[in-house]
Coordinates of C-alpha atoms in Angstrom, one line a residue:
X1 CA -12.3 168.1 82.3
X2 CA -12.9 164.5 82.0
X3 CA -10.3 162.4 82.8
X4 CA -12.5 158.8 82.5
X5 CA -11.9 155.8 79.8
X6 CA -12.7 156.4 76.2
X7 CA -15.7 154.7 74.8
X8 CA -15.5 153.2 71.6
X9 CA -18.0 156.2 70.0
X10 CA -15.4 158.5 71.1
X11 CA -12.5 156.2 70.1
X12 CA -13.8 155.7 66.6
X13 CA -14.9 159.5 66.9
X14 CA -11.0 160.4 67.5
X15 CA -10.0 158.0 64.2
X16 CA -12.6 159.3 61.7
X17 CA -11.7 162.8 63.0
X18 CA -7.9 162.5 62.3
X19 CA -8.6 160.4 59.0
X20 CA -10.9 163.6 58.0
X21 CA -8.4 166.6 58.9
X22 CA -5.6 164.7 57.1
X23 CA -7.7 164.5 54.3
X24 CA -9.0 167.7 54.3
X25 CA -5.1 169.1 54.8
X26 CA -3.7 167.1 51.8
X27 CA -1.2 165.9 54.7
X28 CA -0.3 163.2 57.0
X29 CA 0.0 166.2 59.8
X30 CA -2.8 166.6 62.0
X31 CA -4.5 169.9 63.5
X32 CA -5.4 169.6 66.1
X33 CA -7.2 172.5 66.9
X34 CA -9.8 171.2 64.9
X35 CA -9.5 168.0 66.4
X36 CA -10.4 169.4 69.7
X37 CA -13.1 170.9 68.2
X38 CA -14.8 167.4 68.9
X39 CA -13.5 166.9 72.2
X40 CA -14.6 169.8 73.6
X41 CA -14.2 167.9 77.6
X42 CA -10.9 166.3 77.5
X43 CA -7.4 168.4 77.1
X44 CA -5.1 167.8 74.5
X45 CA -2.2 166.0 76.1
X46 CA -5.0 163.1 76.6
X47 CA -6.6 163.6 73.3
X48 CA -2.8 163.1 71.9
X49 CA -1.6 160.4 74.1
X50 CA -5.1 158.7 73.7
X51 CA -4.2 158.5 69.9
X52 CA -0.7 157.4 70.2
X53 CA -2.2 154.6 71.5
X54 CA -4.7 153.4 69.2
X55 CA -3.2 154.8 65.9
X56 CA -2.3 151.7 65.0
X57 CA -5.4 150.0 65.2
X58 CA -7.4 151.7 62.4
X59 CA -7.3 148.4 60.1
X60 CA -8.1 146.2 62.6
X61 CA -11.1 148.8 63.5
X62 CA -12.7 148.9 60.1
X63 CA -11.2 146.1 58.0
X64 CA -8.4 144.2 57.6
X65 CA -6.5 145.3 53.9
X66 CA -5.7 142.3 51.7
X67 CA -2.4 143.0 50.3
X68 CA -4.2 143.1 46.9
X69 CA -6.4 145.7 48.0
X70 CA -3.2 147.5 49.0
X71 CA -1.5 147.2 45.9
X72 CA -4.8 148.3 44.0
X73 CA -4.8 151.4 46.0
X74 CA -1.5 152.6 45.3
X75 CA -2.4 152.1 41.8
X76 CA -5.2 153.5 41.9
X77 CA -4.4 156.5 43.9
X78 CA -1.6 157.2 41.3
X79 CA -3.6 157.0 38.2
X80 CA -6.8 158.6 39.2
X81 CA -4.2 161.6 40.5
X82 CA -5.7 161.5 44.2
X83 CA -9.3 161.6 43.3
X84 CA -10.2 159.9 46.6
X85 CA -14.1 160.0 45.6
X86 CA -13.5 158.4 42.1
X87 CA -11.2 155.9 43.5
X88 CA -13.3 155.1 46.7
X89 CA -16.8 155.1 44.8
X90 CA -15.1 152.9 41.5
X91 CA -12.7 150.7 43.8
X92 CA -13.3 150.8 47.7
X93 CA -17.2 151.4 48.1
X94 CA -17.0 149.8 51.5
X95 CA -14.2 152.0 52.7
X96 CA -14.7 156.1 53.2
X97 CA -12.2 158.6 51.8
X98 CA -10.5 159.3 54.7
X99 CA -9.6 155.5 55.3
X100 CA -8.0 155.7 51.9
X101 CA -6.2 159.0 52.2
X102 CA -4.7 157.2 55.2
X103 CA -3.5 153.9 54.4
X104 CA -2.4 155.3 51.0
X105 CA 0.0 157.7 53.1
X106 CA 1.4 155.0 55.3
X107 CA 1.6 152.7 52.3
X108 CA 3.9 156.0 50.9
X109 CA 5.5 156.0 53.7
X110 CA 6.9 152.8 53.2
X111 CA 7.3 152.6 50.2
X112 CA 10.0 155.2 51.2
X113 CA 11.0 153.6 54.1
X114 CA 11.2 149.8 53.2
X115 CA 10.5 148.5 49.1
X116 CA 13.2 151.4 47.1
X117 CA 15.7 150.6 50.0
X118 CA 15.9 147.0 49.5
X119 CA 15.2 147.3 45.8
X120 CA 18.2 149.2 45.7
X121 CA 20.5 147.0 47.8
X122 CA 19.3 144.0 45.7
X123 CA 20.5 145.5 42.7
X124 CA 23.7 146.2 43.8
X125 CA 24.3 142.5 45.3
X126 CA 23.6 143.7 48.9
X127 CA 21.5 141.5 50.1
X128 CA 22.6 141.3 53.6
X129 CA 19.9 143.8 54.4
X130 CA 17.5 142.0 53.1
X131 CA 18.2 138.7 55.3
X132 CA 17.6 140.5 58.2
X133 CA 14.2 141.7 57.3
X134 CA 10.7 140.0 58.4
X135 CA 9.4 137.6 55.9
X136 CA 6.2 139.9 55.6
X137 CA 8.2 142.8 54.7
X138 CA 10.4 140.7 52.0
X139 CA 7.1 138.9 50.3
X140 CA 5.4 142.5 50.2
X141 CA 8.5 143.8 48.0
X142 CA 8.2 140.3 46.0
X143 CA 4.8 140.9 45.2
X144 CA 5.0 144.7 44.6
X145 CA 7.9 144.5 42.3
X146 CA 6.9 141.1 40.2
X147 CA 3.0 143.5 40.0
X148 CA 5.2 147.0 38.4
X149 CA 7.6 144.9 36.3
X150 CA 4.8 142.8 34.8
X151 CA 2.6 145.8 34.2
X152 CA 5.6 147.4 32.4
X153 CA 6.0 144.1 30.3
X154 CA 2.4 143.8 29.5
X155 CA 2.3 147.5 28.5
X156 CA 5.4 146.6 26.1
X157 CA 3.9 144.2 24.7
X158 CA 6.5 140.8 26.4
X159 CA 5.3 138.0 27.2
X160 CA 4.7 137.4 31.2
X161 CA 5.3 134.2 33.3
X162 CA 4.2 135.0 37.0
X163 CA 0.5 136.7 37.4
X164 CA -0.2 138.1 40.2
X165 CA -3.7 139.0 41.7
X166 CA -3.5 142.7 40.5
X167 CA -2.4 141.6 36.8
X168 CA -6.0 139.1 36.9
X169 CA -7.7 142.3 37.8
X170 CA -6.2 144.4 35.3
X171 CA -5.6 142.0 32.8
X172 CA -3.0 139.9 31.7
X173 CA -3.4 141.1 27.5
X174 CA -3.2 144.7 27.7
X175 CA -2.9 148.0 30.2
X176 CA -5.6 149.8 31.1
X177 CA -5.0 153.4 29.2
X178 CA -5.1 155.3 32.4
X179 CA -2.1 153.1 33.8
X180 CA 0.1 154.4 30.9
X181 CA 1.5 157.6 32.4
X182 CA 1.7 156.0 35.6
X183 CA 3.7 152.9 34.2
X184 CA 6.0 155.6 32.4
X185 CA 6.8 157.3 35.2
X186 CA 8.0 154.3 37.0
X187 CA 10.0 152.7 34.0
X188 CA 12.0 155.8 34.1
X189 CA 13.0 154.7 38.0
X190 CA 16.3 152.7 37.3
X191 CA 15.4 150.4 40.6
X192 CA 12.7 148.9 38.1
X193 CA 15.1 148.9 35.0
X194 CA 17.2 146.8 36.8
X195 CA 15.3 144.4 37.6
X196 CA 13.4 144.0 34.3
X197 CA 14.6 140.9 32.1

């Protein structure tokens, strides 16, 4: 078995591997019996520990995500249904599928975690949580909401005050007719009914 330093082939090996089997799997779980499939000399426990390490660093690896190109792939990921090869061929031709499978799950992930939460303390005058919370997170939720709400206005036909990036991109006149079911299923969320004025 070898028990010596990774090299950065195998490192980014290990990445694109894991970015491939959760893609594959439709999951953020990994198998990794396949995994080790590539990694036929070193055991699991350091094929797993290895990864703990460096799981974080797949951005930073590739390329740094603009919080526009975030936005756009939550969007995108939505209203294309998943269709990683559409999305990444139309939108992210710099970027494989894989890379977009997983940031759009840890994107999910907190979306979950972080943006309904304090969306839903806001609305409820709680905002206590929210003072405690990195300016990064907080200026992430800003942008994401003031992006859905003005989509929903534009779609409605109101008049907008604030553009953001992602409303430049899509345009500030009308919604792009594949955003439609997307934008209805979030105006039926009554975090964004609350904050629409």
């Amino acid at each position: 078995l070898n028990h010596s330093f990774w090299s950065n082939e195998e490192k980014q090996l290990l990445i694109e591997t894991i970015q491939q089997n959760k893609l594959q799997n439709q999951s953020n779980k990994i198998n990794w019996n396949q995994v080790m499939t590539k990694f036929p000399k070193r055991r699991l426990t350091q094929v797993k520990s290895y990864y703990q390490l460096i799981k974080d660093e797949d951005d930073s690896i590739f390329l740094k995500w603009t919080e526009i190109e975030i936005q756009l792939l939550y969007l995108t990921a939505n209203v294309y249904k998943f269709d990683w090869q559409l999305i990444q061929k139309r939108y992210f031709p710099s970027r494989t599928m894989s890379m977009l499978f997983s940031k759009y799950q840890r994107i999910k992930d907190w979306m979950q975690r972080v943006f309904f939460k304090i969306c839903d303390d806001l609305t409820i005058d709680d905002i206590n949580y929210a003072k405690n919370l990195k300016q990064k997170e907080m200026e992430r939720v800003k942008y994401r909401t003031w992006t859905m709400i003005n989509r929903l206005k534009i779609q409605a036909g109101e008049p907008i005050y604030f553009h953001t990036e992602m409303d430049e991109y899509f345009g500030v006149n009308s919604t792009d007719i594949l955003e439609v079911k997307f934008l209805d299923s979030i105006s039926k969320n009554t975090i964004y009914k609350r904050f629409m004025i």
